[in-house]
PDB file of C-alpha atoms and ligand atoms in Angstrom:
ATOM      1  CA  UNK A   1      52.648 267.700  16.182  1.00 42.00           C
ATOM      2  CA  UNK A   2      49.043 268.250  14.715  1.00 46.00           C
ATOM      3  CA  UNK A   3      47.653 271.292  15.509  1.00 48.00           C
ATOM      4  CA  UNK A   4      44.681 273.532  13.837  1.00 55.00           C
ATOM      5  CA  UNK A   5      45.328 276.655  14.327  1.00 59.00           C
ATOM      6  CA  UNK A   6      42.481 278.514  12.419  1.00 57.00           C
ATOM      7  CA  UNK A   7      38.849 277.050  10.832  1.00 59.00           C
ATOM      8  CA  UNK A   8      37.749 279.033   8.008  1.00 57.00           C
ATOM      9  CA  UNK A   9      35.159 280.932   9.755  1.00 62.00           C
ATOM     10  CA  UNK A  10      37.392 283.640  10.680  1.00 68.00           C
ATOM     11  CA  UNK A  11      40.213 285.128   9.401  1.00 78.00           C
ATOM     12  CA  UNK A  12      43.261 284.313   9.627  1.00 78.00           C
ATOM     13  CA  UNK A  13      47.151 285.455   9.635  1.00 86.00           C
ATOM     14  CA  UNK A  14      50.099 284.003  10.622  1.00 86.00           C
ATOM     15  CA  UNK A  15      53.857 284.817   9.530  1.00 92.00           C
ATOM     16  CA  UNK A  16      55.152 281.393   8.555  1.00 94.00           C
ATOM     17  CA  UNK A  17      58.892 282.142   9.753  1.00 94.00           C
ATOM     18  CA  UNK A  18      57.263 282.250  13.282  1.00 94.00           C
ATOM     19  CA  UNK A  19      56.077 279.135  12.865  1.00 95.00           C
ATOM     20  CA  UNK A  20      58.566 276.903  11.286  1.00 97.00           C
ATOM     21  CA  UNK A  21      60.168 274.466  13.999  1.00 95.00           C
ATOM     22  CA  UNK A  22      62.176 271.630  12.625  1.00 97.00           C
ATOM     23  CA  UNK A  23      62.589 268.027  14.116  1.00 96.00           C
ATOM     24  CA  UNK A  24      65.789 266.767  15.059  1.00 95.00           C
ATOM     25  CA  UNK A  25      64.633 264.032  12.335  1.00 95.00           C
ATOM     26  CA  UNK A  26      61.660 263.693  10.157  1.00 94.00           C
ATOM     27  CA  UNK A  27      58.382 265.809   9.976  1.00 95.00           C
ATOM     28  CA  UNK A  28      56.915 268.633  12.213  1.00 95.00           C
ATOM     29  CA  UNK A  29      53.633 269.718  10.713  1.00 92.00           C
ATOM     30  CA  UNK A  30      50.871 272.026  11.693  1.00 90.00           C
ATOM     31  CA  UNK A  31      47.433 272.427  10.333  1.00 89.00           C
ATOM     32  CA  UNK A  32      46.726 276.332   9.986  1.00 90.00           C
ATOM     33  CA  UNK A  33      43.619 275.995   8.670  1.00 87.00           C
ATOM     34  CA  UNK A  34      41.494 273.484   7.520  1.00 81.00           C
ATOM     35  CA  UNK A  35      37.216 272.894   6.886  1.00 72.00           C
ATOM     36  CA  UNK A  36      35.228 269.741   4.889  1.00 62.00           C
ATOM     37  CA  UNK A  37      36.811 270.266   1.754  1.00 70.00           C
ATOM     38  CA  UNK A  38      40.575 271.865   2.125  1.00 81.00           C
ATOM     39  CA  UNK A  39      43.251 272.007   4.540  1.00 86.00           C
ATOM     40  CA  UNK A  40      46.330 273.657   4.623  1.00 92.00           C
ATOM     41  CA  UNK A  41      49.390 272.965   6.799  1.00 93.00           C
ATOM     42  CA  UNK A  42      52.934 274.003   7.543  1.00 96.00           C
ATOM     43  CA  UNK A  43      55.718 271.046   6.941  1.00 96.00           C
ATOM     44  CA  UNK A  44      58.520 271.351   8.465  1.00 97.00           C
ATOM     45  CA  UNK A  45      61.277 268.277   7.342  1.00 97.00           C
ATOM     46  CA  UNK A  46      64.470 268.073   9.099  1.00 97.00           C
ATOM     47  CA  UNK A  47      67.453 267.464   6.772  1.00 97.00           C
ATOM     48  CA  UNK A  48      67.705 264.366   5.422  1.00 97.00           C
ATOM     49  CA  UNK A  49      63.645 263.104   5.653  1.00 96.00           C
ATOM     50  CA  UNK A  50      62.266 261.834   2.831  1.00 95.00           C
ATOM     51  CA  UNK A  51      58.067 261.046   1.987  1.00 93.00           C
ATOM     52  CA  UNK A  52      58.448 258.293   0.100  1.00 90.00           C
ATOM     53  CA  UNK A  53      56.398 258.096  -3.209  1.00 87.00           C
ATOM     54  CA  UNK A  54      52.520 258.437  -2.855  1.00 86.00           C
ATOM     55  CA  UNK A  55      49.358 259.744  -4.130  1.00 79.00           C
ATOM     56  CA  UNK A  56      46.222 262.029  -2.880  1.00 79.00           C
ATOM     57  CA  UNK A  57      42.871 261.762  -3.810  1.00 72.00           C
ATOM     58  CA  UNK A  58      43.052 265.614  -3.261  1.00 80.00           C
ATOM     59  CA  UNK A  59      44.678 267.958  -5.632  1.00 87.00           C
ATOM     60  CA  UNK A  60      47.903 269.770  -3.489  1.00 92.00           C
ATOM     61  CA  UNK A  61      49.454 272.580  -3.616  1.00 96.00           C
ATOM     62  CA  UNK A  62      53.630 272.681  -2.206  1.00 96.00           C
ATOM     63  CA  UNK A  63      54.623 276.586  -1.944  1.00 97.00           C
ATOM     64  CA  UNK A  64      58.145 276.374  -0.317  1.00 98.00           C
ATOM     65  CA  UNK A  65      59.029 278.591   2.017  1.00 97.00           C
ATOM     66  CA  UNK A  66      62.983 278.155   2.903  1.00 98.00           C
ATOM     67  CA  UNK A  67      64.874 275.613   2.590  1.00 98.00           C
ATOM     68  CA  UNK A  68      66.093 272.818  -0.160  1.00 98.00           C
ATOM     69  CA  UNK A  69      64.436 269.759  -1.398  1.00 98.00           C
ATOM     70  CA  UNK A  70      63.676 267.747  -4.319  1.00 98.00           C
ATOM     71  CA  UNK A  71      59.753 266.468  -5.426  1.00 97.00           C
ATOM     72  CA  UNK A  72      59.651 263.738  -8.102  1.00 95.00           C
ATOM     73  CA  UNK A  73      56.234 263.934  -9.778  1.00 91.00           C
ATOM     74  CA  UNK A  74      55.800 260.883 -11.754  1.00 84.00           C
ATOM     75  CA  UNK A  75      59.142 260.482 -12.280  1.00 86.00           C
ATOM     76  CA  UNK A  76      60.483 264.001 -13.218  1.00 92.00           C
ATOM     77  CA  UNK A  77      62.321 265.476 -10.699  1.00 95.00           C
ATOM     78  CA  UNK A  78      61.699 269.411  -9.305  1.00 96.00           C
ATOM     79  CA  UNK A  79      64.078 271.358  -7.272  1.00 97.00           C
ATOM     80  CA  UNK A  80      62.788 272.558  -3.814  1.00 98.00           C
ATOM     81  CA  UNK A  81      63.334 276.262  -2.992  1.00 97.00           C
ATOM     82  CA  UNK A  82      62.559 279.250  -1.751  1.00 97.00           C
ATOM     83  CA  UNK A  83      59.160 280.687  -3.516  1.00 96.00           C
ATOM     84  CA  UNK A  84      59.003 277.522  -6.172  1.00 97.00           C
ATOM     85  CA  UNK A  85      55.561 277.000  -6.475  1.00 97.00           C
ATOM     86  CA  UNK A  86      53.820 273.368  -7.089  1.00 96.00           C
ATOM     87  CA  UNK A  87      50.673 272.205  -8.054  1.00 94.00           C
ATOM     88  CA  UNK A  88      49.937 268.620  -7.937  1.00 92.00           C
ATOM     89  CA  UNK A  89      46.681 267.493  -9.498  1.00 84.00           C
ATOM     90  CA  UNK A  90      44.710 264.516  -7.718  1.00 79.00           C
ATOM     91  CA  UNK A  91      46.124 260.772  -8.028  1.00 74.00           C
ATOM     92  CA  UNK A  92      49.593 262.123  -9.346  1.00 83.00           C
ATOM     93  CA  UNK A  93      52.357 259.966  -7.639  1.00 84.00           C
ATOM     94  CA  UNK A  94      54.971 262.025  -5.799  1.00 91.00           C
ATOM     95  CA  UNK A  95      57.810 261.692  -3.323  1.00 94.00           C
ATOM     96  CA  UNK A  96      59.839 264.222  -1.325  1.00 96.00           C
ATOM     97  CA  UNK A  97      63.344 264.494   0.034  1.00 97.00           C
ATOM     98  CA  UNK A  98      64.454 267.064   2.062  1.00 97.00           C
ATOM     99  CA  UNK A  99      68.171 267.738   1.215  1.00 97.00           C
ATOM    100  CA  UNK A 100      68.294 270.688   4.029  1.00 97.00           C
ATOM    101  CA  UNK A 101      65.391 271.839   6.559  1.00 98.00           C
ATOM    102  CA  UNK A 102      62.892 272.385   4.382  1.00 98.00           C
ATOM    103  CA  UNK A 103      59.709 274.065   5.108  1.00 98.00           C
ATOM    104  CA  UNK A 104      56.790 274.344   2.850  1.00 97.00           C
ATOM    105  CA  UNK A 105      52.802 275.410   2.960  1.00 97.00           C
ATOM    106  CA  UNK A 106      50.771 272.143   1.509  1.00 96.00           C
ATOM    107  CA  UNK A 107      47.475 273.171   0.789  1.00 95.00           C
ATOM    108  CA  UNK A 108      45.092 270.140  -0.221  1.00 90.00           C
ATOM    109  CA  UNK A 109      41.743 270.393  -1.480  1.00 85.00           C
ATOM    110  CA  UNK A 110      38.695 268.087  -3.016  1.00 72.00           C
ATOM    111  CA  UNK A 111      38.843 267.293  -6.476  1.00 64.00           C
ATOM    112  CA  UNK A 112      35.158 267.341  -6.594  1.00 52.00           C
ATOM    113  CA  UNK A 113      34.966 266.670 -10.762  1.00 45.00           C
ATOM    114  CA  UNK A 114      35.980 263.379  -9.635  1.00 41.00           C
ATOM    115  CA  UNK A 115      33.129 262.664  -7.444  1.00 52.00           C
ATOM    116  CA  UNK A 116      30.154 260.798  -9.105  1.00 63.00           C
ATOM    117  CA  UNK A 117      27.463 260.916  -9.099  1.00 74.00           C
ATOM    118  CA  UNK A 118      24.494 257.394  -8.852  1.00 85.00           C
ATOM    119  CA  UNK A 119      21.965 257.701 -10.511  1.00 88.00           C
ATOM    120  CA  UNK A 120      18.265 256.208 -10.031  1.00 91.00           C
ATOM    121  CA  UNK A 121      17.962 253.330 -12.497  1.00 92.00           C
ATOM    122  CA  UNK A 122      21.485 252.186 -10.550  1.00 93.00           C
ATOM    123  CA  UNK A 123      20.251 252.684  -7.544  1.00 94.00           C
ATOM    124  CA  UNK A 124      16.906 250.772  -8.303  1.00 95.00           C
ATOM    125  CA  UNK A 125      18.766 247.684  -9.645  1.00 94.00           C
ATOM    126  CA  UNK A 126      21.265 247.453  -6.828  1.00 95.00           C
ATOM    127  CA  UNK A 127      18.493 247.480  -4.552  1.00 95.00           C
ATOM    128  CA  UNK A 128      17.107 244.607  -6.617  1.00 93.00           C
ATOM    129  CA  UNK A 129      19.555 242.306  -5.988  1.00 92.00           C
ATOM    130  CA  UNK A 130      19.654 242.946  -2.417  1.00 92.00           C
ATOM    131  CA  UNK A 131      17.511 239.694  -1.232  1.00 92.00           C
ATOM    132  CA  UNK A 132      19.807 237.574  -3.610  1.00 91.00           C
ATOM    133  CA  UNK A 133      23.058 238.972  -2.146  1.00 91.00           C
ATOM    134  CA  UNK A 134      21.363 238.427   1.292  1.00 91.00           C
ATOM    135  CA  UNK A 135      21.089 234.497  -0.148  1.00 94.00           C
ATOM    136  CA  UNK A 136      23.899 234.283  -1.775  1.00 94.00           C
ATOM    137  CA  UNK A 137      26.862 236.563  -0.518  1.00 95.00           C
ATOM    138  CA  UNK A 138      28.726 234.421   1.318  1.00 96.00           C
ATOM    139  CA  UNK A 139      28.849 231.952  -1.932  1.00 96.00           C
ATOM    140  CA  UNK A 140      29.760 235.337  -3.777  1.00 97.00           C
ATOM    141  CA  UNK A 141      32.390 236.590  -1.881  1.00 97.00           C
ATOM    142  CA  UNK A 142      34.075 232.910  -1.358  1.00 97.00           C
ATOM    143  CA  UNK A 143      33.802 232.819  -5.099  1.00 97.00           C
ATOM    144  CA  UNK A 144      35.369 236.566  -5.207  1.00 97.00           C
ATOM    145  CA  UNK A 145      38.698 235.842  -3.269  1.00 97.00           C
ATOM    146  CA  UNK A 146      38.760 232.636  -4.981  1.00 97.00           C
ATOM    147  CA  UNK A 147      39.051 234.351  -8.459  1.00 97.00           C
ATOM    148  CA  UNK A 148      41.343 237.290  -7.133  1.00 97.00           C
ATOM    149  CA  UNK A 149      43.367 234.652  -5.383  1.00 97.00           C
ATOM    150  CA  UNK A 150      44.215 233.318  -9.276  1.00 96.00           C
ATOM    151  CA  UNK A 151      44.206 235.917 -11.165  1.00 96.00           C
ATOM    152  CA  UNK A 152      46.423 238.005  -8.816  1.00 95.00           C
ATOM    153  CA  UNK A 153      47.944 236.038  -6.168  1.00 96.00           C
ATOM    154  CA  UNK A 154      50.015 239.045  -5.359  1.00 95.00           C
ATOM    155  CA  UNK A 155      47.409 240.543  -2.858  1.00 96.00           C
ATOM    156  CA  UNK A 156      47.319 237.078  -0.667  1.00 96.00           C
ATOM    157  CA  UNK A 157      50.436 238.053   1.268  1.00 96.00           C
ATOM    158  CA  UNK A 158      48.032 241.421   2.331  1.00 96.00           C
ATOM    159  CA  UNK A 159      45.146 238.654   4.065  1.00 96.00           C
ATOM    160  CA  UNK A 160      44.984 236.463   6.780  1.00 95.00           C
ATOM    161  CA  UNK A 161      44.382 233.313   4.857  1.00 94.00           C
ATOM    162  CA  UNK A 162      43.178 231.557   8.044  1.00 95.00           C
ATOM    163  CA  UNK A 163      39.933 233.970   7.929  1.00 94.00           C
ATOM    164  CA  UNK A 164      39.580 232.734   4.639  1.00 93.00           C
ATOM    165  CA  UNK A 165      39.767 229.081   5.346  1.00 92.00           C
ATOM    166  CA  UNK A 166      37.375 229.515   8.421  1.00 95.00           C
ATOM    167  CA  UNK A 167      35.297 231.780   6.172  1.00 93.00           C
ATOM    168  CA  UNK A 168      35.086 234.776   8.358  1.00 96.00           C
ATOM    169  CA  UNK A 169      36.620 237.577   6.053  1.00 96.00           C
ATOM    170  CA  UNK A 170      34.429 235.960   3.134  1.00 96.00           C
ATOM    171  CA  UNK A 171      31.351 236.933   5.317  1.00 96.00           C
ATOM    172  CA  UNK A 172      32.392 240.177   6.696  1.00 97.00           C
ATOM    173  CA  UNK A 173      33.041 241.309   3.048  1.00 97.00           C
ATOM    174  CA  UNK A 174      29.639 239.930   1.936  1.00 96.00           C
ATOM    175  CA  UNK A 175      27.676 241.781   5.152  1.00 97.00           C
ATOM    176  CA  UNK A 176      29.567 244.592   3.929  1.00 97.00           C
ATOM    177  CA  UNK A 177      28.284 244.103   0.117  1.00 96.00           C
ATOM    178  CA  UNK A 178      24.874 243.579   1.333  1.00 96.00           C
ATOM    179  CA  UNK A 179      24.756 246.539   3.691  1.00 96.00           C
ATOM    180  CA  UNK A 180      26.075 248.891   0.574  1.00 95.00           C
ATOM    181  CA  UNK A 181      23.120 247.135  -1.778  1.00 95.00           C
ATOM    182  CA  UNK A 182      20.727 248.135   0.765  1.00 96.00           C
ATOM    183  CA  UNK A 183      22.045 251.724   1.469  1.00 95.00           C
ATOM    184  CA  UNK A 184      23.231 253.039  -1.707  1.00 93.00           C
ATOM    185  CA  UNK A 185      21.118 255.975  -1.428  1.00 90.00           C
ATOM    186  CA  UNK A 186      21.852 256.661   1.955  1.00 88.00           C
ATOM    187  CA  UNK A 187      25.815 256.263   2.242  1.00 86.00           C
ATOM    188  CA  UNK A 188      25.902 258.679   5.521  1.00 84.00           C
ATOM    189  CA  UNK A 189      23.961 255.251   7.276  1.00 90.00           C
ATOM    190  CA  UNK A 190      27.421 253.640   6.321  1.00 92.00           C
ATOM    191  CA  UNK A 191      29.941 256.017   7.877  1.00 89.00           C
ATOM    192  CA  UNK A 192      30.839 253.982  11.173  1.00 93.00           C
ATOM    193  CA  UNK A 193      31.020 250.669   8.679  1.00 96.00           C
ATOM    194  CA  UNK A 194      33.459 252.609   5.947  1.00 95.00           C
ATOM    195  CA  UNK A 195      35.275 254.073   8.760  1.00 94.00           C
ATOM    196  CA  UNK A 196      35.782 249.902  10.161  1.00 96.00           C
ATOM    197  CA  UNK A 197      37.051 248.861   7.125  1.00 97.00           C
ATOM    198  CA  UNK A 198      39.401 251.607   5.995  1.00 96.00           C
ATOM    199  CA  UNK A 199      41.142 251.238   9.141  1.00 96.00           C
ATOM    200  CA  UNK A 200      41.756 247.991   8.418  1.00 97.00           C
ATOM    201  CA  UNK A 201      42.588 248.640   4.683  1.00 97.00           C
ATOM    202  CA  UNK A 202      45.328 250.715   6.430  1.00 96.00           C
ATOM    203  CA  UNK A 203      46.812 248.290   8.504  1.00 96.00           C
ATOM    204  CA  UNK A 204      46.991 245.726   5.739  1.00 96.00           C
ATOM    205  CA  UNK A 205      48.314 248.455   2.985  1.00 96.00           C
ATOM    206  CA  UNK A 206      45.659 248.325   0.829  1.00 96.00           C
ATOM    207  CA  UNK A 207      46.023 250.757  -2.244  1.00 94.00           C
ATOM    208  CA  UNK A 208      44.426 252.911  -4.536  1.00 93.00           C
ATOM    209  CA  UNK A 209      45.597 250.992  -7.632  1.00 92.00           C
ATOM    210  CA  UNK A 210      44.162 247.441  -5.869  1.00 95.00           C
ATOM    211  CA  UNK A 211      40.561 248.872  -5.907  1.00 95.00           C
ATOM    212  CA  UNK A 212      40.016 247.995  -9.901  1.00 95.00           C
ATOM    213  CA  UNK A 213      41.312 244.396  -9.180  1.00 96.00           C
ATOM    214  CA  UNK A 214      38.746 243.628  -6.393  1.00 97.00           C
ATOM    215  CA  UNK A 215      36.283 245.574  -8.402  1.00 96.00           C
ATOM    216  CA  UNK A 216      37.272 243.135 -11.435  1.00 96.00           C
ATOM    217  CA  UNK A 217      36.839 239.970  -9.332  1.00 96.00           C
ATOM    218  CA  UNK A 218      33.526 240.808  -7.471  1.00 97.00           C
ATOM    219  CA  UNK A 219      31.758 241.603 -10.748  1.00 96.00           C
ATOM    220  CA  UNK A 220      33.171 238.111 -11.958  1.00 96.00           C
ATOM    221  CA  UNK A 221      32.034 236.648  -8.736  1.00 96.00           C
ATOM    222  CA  UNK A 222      28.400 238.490  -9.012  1.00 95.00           C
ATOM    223  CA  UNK A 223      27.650 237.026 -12.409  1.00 94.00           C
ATOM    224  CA  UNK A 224      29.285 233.815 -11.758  1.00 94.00           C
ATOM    225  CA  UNK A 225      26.461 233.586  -8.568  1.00 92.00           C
ATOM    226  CA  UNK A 226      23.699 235.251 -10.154  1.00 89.00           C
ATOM    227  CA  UNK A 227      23.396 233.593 -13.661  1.00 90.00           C
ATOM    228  CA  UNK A 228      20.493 234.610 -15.353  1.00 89.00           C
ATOM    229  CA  UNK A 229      19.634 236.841 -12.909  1.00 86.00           C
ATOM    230  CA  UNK A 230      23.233 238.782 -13.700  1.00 91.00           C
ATOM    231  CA  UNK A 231      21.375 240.480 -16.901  1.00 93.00           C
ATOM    232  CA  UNK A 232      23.307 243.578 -18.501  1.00 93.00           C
ATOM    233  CA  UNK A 233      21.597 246.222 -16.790  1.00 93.00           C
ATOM    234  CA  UNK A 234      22.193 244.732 -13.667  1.00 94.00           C
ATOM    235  CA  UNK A 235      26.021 244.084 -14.042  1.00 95.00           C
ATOM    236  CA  UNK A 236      26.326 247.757 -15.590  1.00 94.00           C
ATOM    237  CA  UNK A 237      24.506 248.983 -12.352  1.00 94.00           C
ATOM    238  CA  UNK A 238      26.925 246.946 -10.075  1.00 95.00           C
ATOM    239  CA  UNK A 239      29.857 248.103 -12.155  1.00 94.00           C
ATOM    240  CA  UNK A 240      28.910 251.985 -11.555  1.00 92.00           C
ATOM    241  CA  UNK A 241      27.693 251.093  -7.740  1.00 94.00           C
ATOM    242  CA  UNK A 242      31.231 249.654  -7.220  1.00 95.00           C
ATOM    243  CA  UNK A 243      32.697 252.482  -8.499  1.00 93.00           C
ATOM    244  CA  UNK A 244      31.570 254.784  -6.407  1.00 92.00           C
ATOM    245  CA  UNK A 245      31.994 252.537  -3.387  1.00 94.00           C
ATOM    246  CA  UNK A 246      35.211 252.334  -4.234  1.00 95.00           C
ATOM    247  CA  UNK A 247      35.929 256.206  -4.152  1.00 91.00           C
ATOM    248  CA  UNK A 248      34.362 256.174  -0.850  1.00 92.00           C
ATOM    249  CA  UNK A 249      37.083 253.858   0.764  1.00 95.00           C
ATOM    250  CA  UNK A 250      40.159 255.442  -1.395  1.00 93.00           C
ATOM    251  CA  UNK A 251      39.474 258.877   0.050  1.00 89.00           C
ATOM    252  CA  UNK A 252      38.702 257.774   3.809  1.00 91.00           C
ATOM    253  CA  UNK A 253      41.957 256.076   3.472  1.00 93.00           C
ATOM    254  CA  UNK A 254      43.723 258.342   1.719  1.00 87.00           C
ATOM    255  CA  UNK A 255      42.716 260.739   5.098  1.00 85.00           C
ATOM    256  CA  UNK A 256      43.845 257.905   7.248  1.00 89.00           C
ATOM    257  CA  UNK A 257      47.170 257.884   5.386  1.00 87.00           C
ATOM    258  CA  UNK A 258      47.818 260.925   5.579  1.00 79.00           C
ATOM    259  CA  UNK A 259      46.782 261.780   9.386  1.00 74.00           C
ATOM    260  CA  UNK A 260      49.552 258.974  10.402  1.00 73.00           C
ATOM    261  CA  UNK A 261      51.949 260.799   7.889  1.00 67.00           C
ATOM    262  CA  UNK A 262      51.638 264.054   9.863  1.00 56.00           C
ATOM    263  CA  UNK A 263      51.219 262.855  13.444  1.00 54.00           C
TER     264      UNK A 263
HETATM  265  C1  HEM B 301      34.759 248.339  -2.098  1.00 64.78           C
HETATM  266  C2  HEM B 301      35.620 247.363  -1.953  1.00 64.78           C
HETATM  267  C3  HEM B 301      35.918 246.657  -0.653  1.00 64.78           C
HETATM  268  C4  HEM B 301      35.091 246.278   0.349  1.00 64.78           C
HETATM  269  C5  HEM B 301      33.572 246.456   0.455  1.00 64.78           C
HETATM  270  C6  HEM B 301      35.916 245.636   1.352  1.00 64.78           C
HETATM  271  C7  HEM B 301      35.458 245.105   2.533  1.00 64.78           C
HETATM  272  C8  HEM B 301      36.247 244.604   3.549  1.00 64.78           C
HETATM  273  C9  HEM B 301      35.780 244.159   4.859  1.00 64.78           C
HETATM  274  C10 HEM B 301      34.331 244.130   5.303  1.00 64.78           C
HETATM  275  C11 HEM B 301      36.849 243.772   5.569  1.00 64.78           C
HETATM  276  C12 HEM B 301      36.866 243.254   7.029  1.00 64.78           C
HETATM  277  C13 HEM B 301      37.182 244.418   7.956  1.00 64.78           C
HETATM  278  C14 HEM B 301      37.253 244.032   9.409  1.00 64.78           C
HETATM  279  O1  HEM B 301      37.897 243.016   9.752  1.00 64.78           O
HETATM  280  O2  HEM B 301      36.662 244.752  10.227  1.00 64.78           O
HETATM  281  C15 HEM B 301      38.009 243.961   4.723  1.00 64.78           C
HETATM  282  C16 HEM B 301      39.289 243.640   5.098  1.00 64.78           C
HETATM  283  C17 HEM B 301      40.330 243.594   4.199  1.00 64.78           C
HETATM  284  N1  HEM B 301      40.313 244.028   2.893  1.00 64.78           N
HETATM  285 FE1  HEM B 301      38.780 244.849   1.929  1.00 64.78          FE
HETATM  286  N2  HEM B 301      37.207 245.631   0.931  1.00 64.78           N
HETATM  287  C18 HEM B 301      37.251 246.252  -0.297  1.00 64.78           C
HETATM  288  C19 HEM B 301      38.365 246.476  -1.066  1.00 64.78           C
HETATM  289  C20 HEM B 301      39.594 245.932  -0.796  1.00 64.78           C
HETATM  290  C21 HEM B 301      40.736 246.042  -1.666  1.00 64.78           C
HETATM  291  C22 HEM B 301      40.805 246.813  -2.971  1.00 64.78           C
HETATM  292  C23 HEM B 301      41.727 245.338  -1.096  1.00 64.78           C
HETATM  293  C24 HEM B 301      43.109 245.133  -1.668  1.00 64.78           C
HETATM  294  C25 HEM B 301      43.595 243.969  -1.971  1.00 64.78           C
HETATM  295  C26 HEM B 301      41.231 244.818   0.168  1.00 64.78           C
HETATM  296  C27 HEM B 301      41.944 244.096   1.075  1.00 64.78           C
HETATM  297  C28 HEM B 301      41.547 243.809   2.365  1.00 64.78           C
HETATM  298  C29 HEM B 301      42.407 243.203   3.351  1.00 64.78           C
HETATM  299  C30 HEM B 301      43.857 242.797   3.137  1.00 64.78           C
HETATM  300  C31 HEM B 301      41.648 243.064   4.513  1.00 64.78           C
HETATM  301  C32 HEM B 301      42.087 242.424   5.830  1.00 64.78           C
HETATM  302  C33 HEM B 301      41.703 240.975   5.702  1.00 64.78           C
HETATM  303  C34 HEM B 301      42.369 240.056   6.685  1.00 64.78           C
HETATM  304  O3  HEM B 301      42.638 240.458   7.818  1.00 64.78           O
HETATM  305  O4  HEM B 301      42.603 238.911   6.258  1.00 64.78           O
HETATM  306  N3  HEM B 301      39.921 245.196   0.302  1.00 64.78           N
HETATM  307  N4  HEM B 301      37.614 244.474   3.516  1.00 64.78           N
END
């Protein structure tokens, strides 16, 4: 269960022991309130459910309401009670296990230092190399998965290598490359494309942590492609564009994550 029960336009009071309904397994949760930037929702874990370990983009907040529980953060493990209190700052790693029913209040909200910031000169060189990554992105990205396929043959098992062979994912990725040169200052144009892709980041498990990797491997492929044209300005500009692309995927995912989590 999913359900908003307030938006932060009005008011709003509840008395949580009303609330709280446990599962006969796993997690019952319920969004009390919630607008662009924060959200707050009632857990309710049936004995014995665990979250196994993950991170937010968004800071959280655990206050526990009844119940007992345990939260590793980063390794260190906290005892779940009654009034303990929690703060968990963005991109900490954290898992839960619910040794009774356990019901908490899990507030999550932006962690808006975080969010950067482009600035002209980046934006004027990306768009610079637009017409050459609408030449050469196919060659780029075929040249990208080549290098990531390597250096870190780990992440094959996530892809389909036949849309490699056949060069399909190679040209979605470099439509997608192209499409970001060309609307860097106008990312809202690039909502229905993000929202595509981090689906499909979902399906295939795609993480946080493999963002600097791709990141790593594009740049490569970029200079590798561009030669001369790959001058220091440019690849700085690329590095800071990717960067913030990157951000833009990890925290539409992130929100994708975590919707299946409490559905
Ligand atoms: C900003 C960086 C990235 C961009 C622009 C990007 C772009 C894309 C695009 C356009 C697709 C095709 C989506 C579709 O089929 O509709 C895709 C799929 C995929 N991406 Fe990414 N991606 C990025 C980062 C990553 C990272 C960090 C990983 C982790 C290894 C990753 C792994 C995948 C996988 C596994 C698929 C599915 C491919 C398949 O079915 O073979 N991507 N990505």
């Amino acid at each position: 269960m999913n359900t908003t029960v307030a938006s932060s336009n009005n008011y709003f009071t509840a008395n949580l022991q009303d609330l709280i309904k446990y599962p006969t397994s796993g997690i019952i949760s319920k969004v009390l309130l919630k607008d662009n930037n924060s959200q707050y929702s009632l857990f309710c874990l049936a004995a014995g459910t665990e979250i196994d370990k993950h991170t937010s983009t968004r800071n959280a907040l655990i206050t526990v309401v009844e119940g007992r529980g345990n939260i590793n953060l980063e390794g260190k493990d906290i005892a779940l009670a009654s009034g303990v209190f929690v703060f968990i700052p963005a991109n900490v790693s954290h898992a839960v296990q619910a040794r009774e029913n356990l019901a908490f209040v899990l507030a999550l909200w932006e962690h808006f230092s975080s969010k950067k910031v482009i600035s002209q000169q980046t934006i004027d060189l990306v768009k610079s190399t637009a017409p050459i990554l609408k030449q050469h992105g196919q060659k780029i990205t075929t040249r990208m998965y080549e290098i990531m396929f390597h250096n870190y043959p780990e992440v094959k098992a996530q892809f389909d290598m036949s849309a490699q062979a056949n060069g399909t994912q190679p040209a979605k990725l470099a439509t997608a490359v192209y499409s970001y040169a060309t609307h860097i200052d106008d990312l809202e144009a690039l909502k229905a494309m993000v929202d595509k892709i981090a689906h499909r980041h979902v399906k295939t498990h795609v993480l946080p942590e493999q963002y600097p990797i791709v990141g790593e491997c594009l740049l490569q492929a970029i200079q590798d492609v561009l030669g001369d044209a790959a001058t220091e300005e440019v690849m700085t500009a690329w590095t800071e564009a990717y960067q913030i692309l990157a951000e833009v995927f990890i925290n539409r995912e992130q929100h994708i994550y975590q919707s299946a989590l409490q559905s």
